[in-house]
Structure formats: structure tokens, C-alpha cells
XYZ file of C-alpha atoms in Angstrom:
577
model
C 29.087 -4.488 23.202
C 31.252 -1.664 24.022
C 34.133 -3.688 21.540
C 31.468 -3.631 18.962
C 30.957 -0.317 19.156
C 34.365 0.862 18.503
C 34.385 -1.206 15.440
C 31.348 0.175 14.294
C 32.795 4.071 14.302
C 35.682 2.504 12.401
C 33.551 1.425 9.550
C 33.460 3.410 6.553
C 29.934 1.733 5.681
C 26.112 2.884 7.492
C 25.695 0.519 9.506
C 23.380 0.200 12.451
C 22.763 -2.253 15.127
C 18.846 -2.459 16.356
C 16.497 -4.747 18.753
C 13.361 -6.282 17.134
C 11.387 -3.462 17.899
C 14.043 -1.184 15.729
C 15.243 0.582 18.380
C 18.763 1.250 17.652
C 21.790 0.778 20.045
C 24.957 1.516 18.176
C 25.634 2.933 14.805
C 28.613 3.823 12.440
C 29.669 7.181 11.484
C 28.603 6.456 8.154
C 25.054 5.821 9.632
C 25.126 9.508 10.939
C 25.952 10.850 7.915
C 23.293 8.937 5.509
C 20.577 9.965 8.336
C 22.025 13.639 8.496
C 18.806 15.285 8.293
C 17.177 13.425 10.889
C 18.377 15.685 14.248
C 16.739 12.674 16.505
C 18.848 9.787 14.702
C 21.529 8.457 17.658
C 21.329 5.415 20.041
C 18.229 4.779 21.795
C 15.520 6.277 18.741
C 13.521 4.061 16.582
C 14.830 3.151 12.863
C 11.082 4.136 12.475
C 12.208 7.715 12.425
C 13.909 7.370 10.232
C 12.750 5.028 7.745
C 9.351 4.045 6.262
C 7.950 1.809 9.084
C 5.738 -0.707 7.428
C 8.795 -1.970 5.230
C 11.138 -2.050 8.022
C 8.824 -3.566 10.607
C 7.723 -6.133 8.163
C 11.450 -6.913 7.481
C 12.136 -7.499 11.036
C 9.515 -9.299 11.447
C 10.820 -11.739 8.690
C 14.152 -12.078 9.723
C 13.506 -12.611 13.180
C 11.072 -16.010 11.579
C 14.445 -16.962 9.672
C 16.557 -16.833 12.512
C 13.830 -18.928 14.474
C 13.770 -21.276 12.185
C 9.922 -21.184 11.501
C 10.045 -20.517 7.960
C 12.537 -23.273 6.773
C 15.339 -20.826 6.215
C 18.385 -21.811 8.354
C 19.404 -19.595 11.281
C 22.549 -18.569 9.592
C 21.306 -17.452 6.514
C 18.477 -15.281 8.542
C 19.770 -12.009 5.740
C 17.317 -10.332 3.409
C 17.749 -7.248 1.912
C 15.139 -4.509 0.525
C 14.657 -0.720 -0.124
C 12.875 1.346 1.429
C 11.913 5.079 1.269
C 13.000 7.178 4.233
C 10.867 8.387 6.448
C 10.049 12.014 4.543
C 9.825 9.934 1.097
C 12.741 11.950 -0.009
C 14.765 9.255 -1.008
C 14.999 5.519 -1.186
C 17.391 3.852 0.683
C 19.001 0.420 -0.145
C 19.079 -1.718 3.311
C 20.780 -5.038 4.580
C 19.488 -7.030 7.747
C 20.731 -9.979 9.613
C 19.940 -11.136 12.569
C 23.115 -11.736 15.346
C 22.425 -13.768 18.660
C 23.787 -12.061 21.967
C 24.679 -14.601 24.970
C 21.845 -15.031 27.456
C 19.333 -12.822 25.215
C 16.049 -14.467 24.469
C 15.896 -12.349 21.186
C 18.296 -11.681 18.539
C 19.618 -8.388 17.354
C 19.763 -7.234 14.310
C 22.785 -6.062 12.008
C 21.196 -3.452 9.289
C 23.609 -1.497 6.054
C 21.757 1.493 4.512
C 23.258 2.985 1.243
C 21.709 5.984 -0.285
C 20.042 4.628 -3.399
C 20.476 8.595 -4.820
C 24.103 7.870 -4.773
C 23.887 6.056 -8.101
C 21.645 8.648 -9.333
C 24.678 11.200 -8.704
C 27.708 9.109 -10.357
C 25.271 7.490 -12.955
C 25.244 11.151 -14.178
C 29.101 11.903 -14.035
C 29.681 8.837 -16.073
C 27.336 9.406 -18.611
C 28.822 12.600 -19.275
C 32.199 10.496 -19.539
C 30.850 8.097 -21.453
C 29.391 11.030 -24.021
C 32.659 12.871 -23.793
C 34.719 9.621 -24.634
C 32.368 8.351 -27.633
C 32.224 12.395 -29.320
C 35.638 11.842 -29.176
C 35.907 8.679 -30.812
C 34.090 10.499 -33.956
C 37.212 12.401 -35.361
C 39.478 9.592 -35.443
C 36.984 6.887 -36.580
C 36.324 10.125 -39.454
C 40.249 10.070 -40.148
C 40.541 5.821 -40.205
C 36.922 5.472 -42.477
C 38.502 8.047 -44.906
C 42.156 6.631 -45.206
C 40.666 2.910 -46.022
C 38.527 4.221 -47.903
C 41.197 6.324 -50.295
C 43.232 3.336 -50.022
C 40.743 0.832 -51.229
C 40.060 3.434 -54.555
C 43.108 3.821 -55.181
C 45.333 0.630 -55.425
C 47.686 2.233 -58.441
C 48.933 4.612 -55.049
C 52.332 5.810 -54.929
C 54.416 3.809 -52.556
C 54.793 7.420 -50.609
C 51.789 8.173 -50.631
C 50.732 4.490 -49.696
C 52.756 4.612 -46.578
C 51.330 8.369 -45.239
C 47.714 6.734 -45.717
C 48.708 3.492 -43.959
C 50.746 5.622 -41.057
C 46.827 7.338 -40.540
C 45.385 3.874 -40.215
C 47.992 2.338 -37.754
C 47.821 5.942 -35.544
C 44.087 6.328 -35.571
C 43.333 2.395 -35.065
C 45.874 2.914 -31.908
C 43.685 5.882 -30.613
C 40.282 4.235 -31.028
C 41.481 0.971 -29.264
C 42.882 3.414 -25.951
C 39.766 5.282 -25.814
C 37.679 2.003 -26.580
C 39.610 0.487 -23.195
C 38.515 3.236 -21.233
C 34.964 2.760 -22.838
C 34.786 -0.312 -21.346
C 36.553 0.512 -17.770
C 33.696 3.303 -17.527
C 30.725 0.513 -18.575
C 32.291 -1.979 -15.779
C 32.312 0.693 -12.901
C 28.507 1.572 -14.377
C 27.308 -2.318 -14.283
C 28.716 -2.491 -10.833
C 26.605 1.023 -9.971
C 23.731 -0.504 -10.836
C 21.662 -0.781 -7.456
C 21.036 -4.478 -6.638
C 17.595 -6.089 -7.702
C 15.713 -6.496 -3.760
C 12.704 -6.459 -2.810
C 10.954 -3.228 -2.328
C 7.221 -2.647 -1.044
C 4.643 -0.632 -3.682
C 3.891 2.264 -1.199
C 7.911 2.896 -0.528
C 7.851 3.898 -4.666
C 5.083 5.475 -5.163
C 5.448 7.655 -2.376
C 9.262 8.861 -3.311
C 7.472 9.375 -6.283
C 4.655 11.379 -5.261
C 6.814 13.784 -3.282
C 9.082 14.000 -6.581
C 6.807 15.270 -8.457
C 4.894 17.243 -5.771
C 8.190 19.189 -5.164
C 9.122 19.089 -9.209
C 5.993 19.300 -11.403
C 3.491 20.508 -8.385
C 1.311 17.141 -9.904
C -0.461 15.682 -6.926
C -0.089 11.436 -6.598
C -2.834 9.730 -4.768
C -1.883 5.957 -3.559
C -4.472 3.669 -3.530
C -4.717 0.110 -2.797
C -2.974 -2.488 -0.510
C 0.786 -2.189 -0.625
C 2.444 -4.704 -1.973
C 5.756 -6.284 -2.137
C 7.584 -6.408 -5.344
C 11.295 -7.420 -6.711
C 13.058 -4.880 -8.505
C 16.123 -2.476 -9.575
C 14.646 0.510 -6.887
C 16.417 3.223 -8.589
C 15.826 2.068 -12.108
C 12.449 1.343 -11.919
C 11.719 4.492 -9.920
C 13.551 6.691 -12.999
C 10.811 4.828 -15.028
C 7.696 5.643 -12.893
C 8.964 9.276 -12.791
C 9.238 9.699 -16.655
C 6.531 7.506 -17.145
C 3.842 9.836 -14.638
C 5.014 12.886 -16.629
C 4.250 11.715 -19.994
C 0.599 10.832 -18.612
C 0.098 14.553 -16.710
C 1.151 15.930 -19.764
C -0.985 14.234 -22.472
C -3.871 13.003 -20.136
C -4.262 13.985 -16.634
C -3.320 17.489 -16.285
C -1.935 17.809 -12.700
C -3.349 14.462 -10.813
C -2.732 10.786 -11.175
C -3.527 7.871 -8.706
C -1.327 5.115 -8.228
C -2.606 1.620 -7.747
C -0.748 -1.925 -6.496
C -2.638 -5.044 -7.507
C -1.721 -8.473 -7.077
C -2.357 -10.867 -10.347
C -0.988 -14.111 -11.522
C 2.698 -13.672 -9.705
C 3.014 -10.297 -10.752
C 2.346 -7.228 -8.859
C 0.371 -4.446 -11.294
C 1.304 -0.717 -10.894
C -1.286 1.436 -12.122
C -1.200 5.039 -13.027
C -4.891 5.605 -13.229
C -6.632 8.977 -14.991
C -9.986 10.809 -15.770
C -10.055 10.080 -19.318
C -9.305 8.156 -22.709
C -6.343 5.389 -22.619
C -3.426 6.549 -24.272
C -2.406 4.668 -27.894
C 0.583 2.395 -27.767
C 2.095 3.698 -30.617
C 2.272 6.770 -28.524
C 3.450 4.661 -25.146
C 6.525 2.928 -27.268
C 7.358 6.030 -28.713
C 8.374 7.256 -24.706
C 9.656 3.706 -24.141
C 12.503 3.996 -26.258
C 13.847 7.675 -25.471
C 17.019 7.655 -23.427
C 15.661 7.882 -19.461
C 17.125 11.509 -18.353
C 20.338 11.217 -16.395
C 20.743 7.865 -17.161
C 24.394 6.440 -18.595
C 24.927 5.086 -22.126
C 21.441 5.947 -23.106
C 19.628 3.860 -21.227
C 15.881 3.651 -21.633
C 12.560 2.844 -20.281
C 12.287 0.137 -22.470
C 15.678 -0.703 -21.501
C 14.727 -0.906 -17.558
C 11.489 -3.077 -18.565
C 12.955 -5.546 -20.500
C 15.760 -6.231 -17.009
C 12.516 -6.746 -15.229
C 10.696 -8.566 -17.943
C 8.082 -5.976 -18.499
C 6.142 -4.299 -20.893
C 3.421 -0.942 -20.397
C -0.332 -0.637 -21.966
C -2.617 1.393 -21.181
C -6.543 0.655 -21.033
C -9.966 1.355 -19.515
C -10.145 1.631 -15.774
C -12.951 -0.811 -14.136
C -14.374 2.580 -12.807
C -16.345 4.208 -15.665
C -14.359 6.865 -16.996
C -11.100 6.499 -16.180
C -8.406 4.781 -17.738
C -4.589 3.424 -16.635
C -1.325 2.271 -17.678
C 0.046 -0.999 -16.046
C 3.077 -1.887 -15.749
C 3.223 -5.485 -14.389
C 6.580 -6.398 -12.325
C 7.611 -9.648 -10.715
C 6.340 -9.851 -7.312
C 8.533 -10.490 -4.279
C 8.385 -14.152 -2.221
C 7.947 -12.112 0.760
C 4.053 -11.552 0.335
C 3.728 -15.412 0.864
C 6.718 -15.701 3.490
C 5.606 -13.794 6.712
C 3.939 -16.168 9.015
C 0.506 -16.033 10.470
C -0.001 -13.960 13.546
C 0.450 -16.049 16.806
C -2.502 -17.985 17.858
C -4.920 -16.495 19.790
C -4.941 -17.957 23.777
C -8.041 -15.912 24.396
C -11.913 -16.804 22.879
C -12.745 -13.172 20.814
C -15.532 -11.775 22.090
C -17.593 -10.624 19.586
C -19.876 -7.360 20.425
C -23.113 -7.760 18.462
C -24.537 -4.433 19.656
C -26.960 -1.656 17.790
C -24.828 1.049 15.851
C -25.215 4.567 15.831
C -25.911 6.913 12.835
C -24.264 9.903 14.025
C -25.387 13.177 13.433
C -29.737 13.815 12.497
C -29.804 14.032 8.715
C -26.406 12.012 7.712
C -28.763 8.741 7.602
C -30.167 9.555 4.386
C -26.655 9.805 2.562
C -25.595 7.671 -0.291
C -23.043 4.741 0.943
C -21.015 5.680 -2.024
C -21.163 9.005 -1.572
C -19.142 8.970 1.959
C -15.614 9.075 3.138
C -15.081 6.257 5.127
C -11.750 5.838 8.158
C -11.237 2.273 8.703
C -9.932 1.898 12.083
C -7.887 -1.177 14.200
C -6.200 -1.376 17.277
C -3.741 -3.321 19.109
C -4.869 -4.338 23.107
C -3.489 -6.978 25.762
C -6.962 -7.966 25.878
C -6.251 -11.259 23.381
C -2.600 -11.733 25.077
C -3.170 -11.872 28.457
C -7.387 -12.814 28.598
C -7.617 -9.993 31.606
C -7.601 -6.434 31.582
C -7.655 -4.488 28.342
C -5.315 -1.921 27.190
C -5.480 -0.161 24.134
C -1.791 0.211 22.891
C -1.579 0.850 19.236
C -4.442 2.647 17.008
C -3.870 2.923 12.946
C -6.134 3.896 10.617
C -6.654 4.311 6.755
C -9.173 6.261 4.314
C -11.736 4.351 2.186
C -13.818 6.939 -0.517
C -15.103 6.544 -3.643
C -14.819 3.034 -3.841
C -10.710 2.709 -3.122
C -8.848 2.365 -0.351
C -6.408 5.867 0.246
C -3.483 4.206 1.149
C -1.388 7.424 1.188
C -3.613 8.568 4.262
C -2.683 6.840 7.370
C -2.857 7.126 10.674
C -0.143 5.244 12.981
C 0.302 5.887 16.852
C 1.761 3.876 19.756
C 0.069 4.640 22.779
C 0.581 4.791 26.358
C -1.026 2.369 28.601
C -2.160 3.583 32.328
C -0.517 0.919 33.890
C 2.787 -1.490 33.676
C 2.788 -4.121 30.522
C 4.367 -7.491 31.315
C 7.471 -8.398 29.069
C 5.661 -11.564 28.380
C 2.652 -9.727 26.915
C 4.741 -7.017 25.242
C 6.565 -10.184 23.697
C 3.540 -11.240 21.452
C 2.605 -7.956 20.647
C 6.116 -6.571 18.841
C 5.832 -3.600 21.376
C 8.588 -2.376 23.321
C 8.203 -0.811 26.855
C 10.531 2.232 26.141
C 8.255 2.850 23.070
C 5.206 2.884 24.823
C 6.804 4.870 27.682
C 7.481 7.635 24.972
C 4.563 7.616 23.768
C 1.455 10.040 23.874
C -1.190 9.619 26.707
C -4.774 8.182 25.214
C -5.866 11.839 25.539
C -2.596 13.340 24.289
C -3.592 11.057 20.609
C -7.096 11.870 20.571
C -6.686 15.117 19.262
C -4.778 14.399 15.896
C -6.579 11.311 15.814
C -9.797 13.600 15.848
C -8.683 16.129 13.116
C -7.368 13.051 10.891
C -10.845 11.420 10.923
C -13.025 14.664 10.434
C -16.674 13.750 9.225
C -15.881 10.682 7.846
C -18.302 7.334 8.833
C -15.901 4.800 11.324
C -15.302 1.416 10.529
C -13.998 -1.524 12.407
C -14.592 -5.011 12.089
C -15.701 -6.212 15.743
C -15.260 -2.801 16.748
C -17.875 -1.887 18.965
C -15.742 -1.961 22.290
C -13.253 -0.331 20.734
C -15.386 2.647 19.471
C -16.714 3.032 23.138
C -13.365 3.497 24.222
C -12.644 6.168 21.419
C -15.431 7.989 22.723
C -14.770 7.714 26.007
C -11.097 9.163 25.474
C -12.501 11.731 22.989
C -15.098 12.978 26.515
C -11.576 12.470 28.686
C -9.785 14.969 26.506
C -12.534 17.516 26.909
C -13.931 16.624 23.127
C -16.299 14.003 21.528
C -16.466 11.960 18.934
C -19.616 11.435 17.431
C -19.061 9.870 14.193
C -21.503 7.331 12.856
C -19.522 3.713 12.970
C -20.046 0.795 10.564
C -18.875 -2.956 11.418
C -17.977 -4.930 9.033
C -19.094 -7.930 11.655
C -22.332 -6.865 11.644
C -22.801 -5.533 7.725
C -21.379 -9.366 6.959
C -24.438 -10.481 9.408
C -27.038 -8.622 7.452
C -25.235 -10.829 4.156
C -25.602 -14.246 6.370
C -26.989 -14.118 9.513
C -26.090 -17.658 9.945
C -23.040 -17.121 9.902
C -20.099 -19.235 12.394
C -16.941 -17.653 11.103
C -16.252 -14.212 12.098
C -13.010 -13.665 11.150
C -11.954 -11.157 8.432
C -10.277 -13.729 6.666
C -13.535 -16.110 6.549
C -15.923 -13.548 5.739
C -13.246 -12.117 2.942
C -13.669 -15.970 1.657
C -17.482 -16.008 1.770
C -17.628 -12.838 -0.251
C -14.856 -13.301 -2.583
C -12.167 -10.936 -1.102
C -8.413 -12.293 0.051
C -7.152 -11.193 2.742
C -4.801 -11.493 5.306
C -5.274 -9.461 8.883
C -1.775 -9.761 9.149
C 0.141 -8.450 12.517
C -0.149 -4.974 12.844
C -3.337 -2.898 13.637
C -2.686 -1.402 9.503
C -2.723 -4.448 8.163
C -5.785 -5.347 9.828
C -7.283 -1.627 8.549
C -6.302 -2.928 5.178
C -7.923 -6.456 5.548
C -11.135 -4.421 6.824
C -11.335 -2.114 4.127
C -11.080 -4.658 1.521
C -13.652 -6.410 3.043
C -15.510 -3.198 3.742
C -15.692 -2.218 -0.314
C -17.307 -5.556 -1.076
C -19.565 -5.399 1.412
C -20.714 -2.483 0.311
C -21.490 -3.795 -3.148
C -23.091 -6.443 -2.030
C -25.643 -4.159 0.443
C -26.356 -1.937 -2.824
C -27.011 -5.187 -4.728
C -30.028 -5.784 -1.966
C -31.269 -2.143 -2.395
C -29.511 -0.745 0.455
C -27.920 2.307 -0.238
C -28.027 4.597 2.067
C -26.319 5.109 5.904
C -29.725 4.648 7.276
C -30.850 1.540 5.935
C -26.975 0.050 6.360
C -27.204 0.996 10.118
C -30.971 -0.151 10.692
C -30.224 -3.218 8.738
C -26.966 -4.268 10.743
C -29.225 -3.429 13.994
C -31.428 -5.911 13.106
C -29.173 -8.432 12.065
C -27.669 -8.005 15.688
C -30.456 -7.975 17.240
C -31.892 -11.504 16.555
C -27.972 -12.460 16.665
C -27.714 -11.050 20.490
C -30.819 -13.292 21.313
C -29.721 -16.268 19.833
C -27.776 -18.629 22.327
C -24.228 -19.005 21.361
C -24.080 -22.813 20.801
C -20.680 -23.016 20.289
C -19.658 -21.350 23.834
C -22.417 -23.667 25.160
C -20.728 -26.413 23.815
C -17.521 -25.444 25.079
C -18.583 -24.838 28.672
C -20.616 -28.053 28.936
C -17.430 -30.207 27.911
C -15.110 -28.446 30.486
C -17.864 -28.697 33.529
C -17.976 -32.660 32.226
């Protein structure tokens, strides 16, 4: 290790060498300098600090399968490469990872190159002012050679004198535009190989570079909704394009808001800028499409960047009434097929089919769709180890107005009261020195608290894990008395004979896909997409209100608590035969 590390510092690349839960144990100069303005970067902090985590993590994650073998990629190709925003959203940030096995370690480490995607921003400017300095001057002697063929074509009765002056313009002039046409083409080359690489590059990482962009810029406000996604692109180029593109549609539409949308449809991943308002005439759209992209070298346009990702742009109505978008539909990236299922569950769920509360007198006779929503999951050793449970992980998203506010998230590690077995900490892609620096139960409570506000709680199976919240909030000295929907129990009311309690068989059932993934956000994301059609369906059977959504999924697991669970019967009886 210590030999690595002096190679490392002689690098002139960012390079950085991690454990799988991106803790990072040597780095390159380089690495220092492209994470300058992150005073916590050195050995021993999390890449997490420093970069966008869900990205990263999921990355990891996927590398670590290759190198395992379990997705049919060989262990020594285990590479993939993607960009990712930093941590602030300032930038994006163009990222290499491979995984390298260590004698006698059960897990590998991993090798990871950042390069500054803003870097090709920067010299993509210089040599477009090159490039406009070498063609204006290209005009005078292409002026000089059109003229002297020209006079030497009309006149072919030319005195031999005369003749030879004109021809002496052509040879000179030829001789100039062929040097300056060389170093035409030696700036193009060093542009093509400027061009940042097509990877793969998650929705949320764009959007929110963008968003802060034009927060800082054009003081526009950019709200992410949706489930990120994973898409396949030119970061930088693309990103150029989303900026001119949500600039054109504050200005002529939107005034000083936009939302931005991800959606998955036939192998293509939609963006959506979505607006209060009329859709936008095409005429109007291709107009934009073909003006050079500012910055950009040799006049390079939107339509330009489109047609490299085989793209197009419309605009239309929105499904909600009143509002409108423009899509831009982009090839989608392997990777949202390619991570593996979580590991198999060792432990029966227990599933808590328990009355709800309504929360605070009055809030009962509210409109469903009138309420801001905080879907909620957590990660425990409860499922890993079938004893104790610890709550180690809480994340949580907004739902309101019928989307899911991707863009407001809530992400913590937390610390557990008592020693975690490596074993356990294994299958739940936690690291003891995380949790060890992380905040007390308590200590989260209170941001946790101010995040949520009034808003109604969901979970799906979440009953246990609200009466822990609770009893942290009382710990802390607070309480939190928030009214708490569960999507268990709403999907009861829908089919009370239900066998399949997963969010991934009730998502089938009511015509939602979803995947619970491995992290307690991707299972807020799985429960808030189940959550939205839920709700339609309740208002589709006249229930509308928090009142009758609560009294309704009280009922439902009421007669469910009194039934006999055959299936654990049936269980128990074969083991005692």
C-alpha cells in the first residue's frame, strides 16, 4: 500500500483509491486539486462528500457485481465509467472505476479517475475563438484568390505581364489558405479529442447542475420531479443543451420556474421541462435548435448535440391539465437493467397490520390531493440478522401535487446503540467507521423534524418504524405527531385478499413498476410511486379525504389482524412435522 501511494502523488491524473463503502484511502495530488473546495477531502472521508452519492453508490455497487462475477461481466473487465455532479451540483465531473483485488481481503477496492467535465467548457472556448480568428482570416486571401481567377478567366487576351502578376496572386494566396487550412484542421482534431466521452450519467446528476446554474445565473427556480434515471450521453454537451434549452422556455413561457421530469419509455429515457401554460410551436423550437450553442467551438448547435445522440425536441400538453412540456428523449443507459436484486431476505417480514393515526383534530377532513406527503424508508439489522433491531439508515423524499419532489431528499446514516457485526454490516453496504461518525438517533431527529414539517408520513410496512420515530422524536425532548399513511394497508383497502405484500407485487397489481432497489431512497421512490396510484385508485372509490383514507385502511387492518395467517400456519406445521 504504502508503494502505491507514492505512485499515486506521482500521477499527474485525479485519481483516488476507495473501499466499497467509498471511503477513500489514498489519493493523487491531482485528486486534491479537482476536490479543492472540499476542506474535508483527504484519506479516511467518504467520496460521498464529495460527490453526488446516489450515482456513486450505485456505481460501486455495480462494479463490485462485475468483479464478482454475478452479472456475466468477467472479473477483469469489472470498469465502467459515468458522470456525476459533485456534491454542491456545481459541476459535473467525468469518473472512471475499477475494481483491484488486495491479498487476503474478502472485498475488492476500487481504483476511481475524476476529470473536471468544466475543463472542456474552458478550452472549448479558447479554441473557438481560434477557430473564429483563423477562418476571419482566411476571408482576405480567399477575397484576393476569388478576384485574380476571376480577372483571369475575363480576360484571356491578358498581357503576358500582366498574366504572370495575376497568376503570382493565385500561387501566393492558394499557399496561405492551404497553411491556415492545416492549422484549421490541427485545431478541429485537438476539439474532437475535447469532446467529453459519451458515459452514462444519472437524470438527477443533470438536472441538478442545471438547476443551480440557473439559480445562480437567471435566479429561475428548477424543481426535479420523478424517479432518477440513468441515461447515456455527451454530459457536457447535452448539459449546454438543457441550459439553453430552459432559458428559451423561462423566457417565452414560464417566467421564472420550470420542473424537470425523467421518464422511462420504449428504451429511451424522456427529459421533460414542464410549464403552466400553452406548448410552444415547433417552428419556434427549430428556430433555437439551429443557433450556434454559446461557447461552443465551430458553431456548434443544439441541433448539432441532438442529432450525436439521435434526438429530436417537441413540445406538447402535460397529462396534468394546464401545463405543457418539451421532451427531449435520449438513449437510456444498460445500467437501469444491470444492478442486481437486493440479497435475499433470511428473515420472514413481519408485516404490522395495525390502526393508523390521523394526526392533529381537524386535518382528517383535508383533500388527499391537497396534502404534502414525506415518503419515508429505513435501513435496520432486523432482516439481516432475524434478532434485535437497529435502525441504521433513514431517507426520505417529498410527494405533492401528484409528483414525486425528487430534488427534496433526506439522507442520514445513523448511529446504532450498540456494536454491528461485520457480517451484518456486510449485507447492508454500511461501514462501521461510517456509522461511528455518524449522528446519535436523537442528534438526526431534529433536521429530520424540520425537513418533514406538516406533511402526512408514508411508509410501506411502516408502522414499527413510525413508533420508533416517535419514540426518538419524545427521546430528543420533541414529538412527532404527524398523521402516517401505509401503503400496506391503503393496498389492503384495494384487495383485502391480498398474499403479496411486497412493493414490487402490489406495484404489479395496480399497474406501477417498480423496483425497491438497495438503499432506503430507492425504496422511498418505489413507495411513492406506488403511493400516487394508490391514491387514484382510493379517489376512484369516493375516498378523498385523510379521514376516510385512515378509517378505511383501519378497517381493512382490522379484519386483516383477525384473520389467521395461513401461510405462517402452514409453515410452522411443516417444520413441527
Amino acid at each position: 500500500m504504502e508503494y502505491l501511494e507514492i505512485v499515486l502523488m506521482e500521477l499527474s491524473g485525479a485519481v483516488v483509491v476507495c473501499d466499497r463503502h467509498a471511503r477513500v484511502l489514498l489519493h493523487s495530488a491531482a485528486a486534491k486539486r479537482v476536490f479543492a473546495g472540499v476542506p474535508e477531502f483527504a484519506p479516511g472521508c467518504s467520496l460521498y462528500q464529495v460527490c453526488a452519492r446516489a450515482s456513486l453508490e450505485q456505481t460501486l455497487r455495480l462494479v463490485s457485481q462485475y468483479a464478482a462475477g454475478k452479472t456475466g461481466v468477467a472479473g477483469s473487465e469489472a470498469e465502467t465509467a459515468l458522470v456525476c455532479a459533485a456534491a454542491d451540483g456545481s459541476r459535473l465531473l467525468h469518473c472512471r472505476i475499477s475494481a483491484i483485488s488486495a491479498p487476503h481481503a474478502r472485498d475488492p477496492y476500487f481504483l476511481c479517475t475524476f476529470e473536471d467535465v468544466t475543463r472542456w467548457i474552458t478550452q472549448e472556448e479558447k479554441q473557438g475563438q481560434r477557430l473564429k480568428t483563423l477562418l476571419m482570416s482566411m476571408r482576405s486571401s480567399l477575397g484576393n484568390l476569388v478576384a485574380a481567377a476571376e480577372t483571369l478567366h475575363d480576360h484571356p487576351e491578358m498581357a503576358p505581364e500582366a498574366r504572370h502578376s495575376f497568376e503570382e496572386v493565385v500561387f501566393r494566396e492558394s499557399t496561405e489558405i492551404q497553411g491556415r487550412f492545416a492549422s484549421l484542421a490541427q485545431e478541429v482534431g485537438g476539439m474532437q479529442g475535447m469532446r467529453c466521452p459519451v458515459a452514462d450519467v444519472s437524470s438527477a446528476d443533470l438536472i441538478e447542475c442545471l438547476a443551480q446554474r440557473l439559480r445562480n445565473e437567471a435566479a429561475a427556480r428548477v424543481t426535479m420531479t420523478g424517479v432518477p434515471l440513468w441515461l447515456r450521453a455527451d454530459a457536457h454537451a447535452l448539459l449546454a443543451v438543457l441550459d439553453r434549452l430552459a432559458r428559451f422556455v423561462l423566457r417565452e413561457r414560464s417566467g421564472g420556474a420550470i420542473e424537470m421530469e425523467a421518464l422511462l419509455g420504449d428504451r429511451r429515457v424522456y427529459l421533460d421541462m414542464v410549464w403552466s401554460g400553452d406548448p410552444l410551436p415547433q417552428p419556434l423550437i427549430d428556430a433555437v435548435l439551429e443557433e450556434p450553442l454559446p461557447g461552443a467551438a465551430a458553431g456548434v448547435t443544439c441541433g448539432d448535440v441532438l442529432r450525436w445522440h439521435d434526438s429530436e425536441v417537441w413540445s406538447q400538453k402535460h397529462r396534468r391539465a394546464g401545463l405543457s412540456l418539451l421532451r427531449l428523449p435520449l438513449p437510456d443507459s444498460p445500467r437501469q437493467w444491470e444492478m442486481s436484486a437486493p440479497p435475499a431476505q433470511t428473515v420472514r417480514p413481519l408485516y404490522g397490520f395495525l390502526p393508523l393515526r390521523q394526526g392533529p383534530e381537524g386535518l382528517g377532513d383535508r383533500r388527499l390531493d391537497s396534502l404534502s406527503f414525506v415518503v419515508f424508508d429505513t435501513e435496520s439489522t432486523a432482516w439481516a440478522t432475524g434478532g434485535g433491531n437497529e435502525i441504521l439508515a433513514l431517507a426520505a423524499v417529498r410527494v405533492g401535487d401528484g409528483r414525486i419532489l425528487s430534488g427534496e431528499r433526506f439522507e442520514q446514516v445513523i448511529r446504532p446503540g450498540s456494536a454491528i457485526p461485520e457480517e451484518t454490516l456486510s449485507l447492508l453496504a454500511l461501514s462501521g467507521d461510517a456509522l461511528q461518525q455518524a449522528p446519535t438517533p436523537q442528534e438526526m431527529m431534529q433536521p429530520f423534524r424540520s425537513f418533514v414539517g406538516d406533511a402526512v408520513l408514508v411508509g410501506h410496512n411502516a408502522v414499527c418504524d413510525m413508533e420508533w420515530l416517535r419514540h426518538t422524536a419524545e427521546a430528543a425532548g420533541g414529538h412527532l405527531d404527524n398523521p402516517l399513511l401505509d401503503t400496506l394497508l391503503l393496498a389492503l383497502v384495494m384487495a383485502e385478499d391480498r398474499t403479496d405484500f411486497t412493493l414490487e407485487g402490489i406495484g404489479r397489481d395496480i399497474g406501477v413498476s417498480v423496483n425497491s432497489g438497495h438503499t432506503p431512497m430507492e425504496g422511498c421512490y418505489a413507495t411513492a410511486q406506488v403511493l400516487l396510484r394508490l391514491l387514484e385508485l382510493l379517489a376512484e372509490r369516493g375516498i378523498v379525504t385523510l379521514g376516510q383514507a385512515v378509517a378505511a385502511a383501519d378497517q381493512a387492518a382490522g379484519r386483516k389482524h383477525a384473520q389467521p395467517d395461513r401461510r405462517f400456519q402452514e409453515e410452522q406445521e411443516g417444520r413441527d412435522a
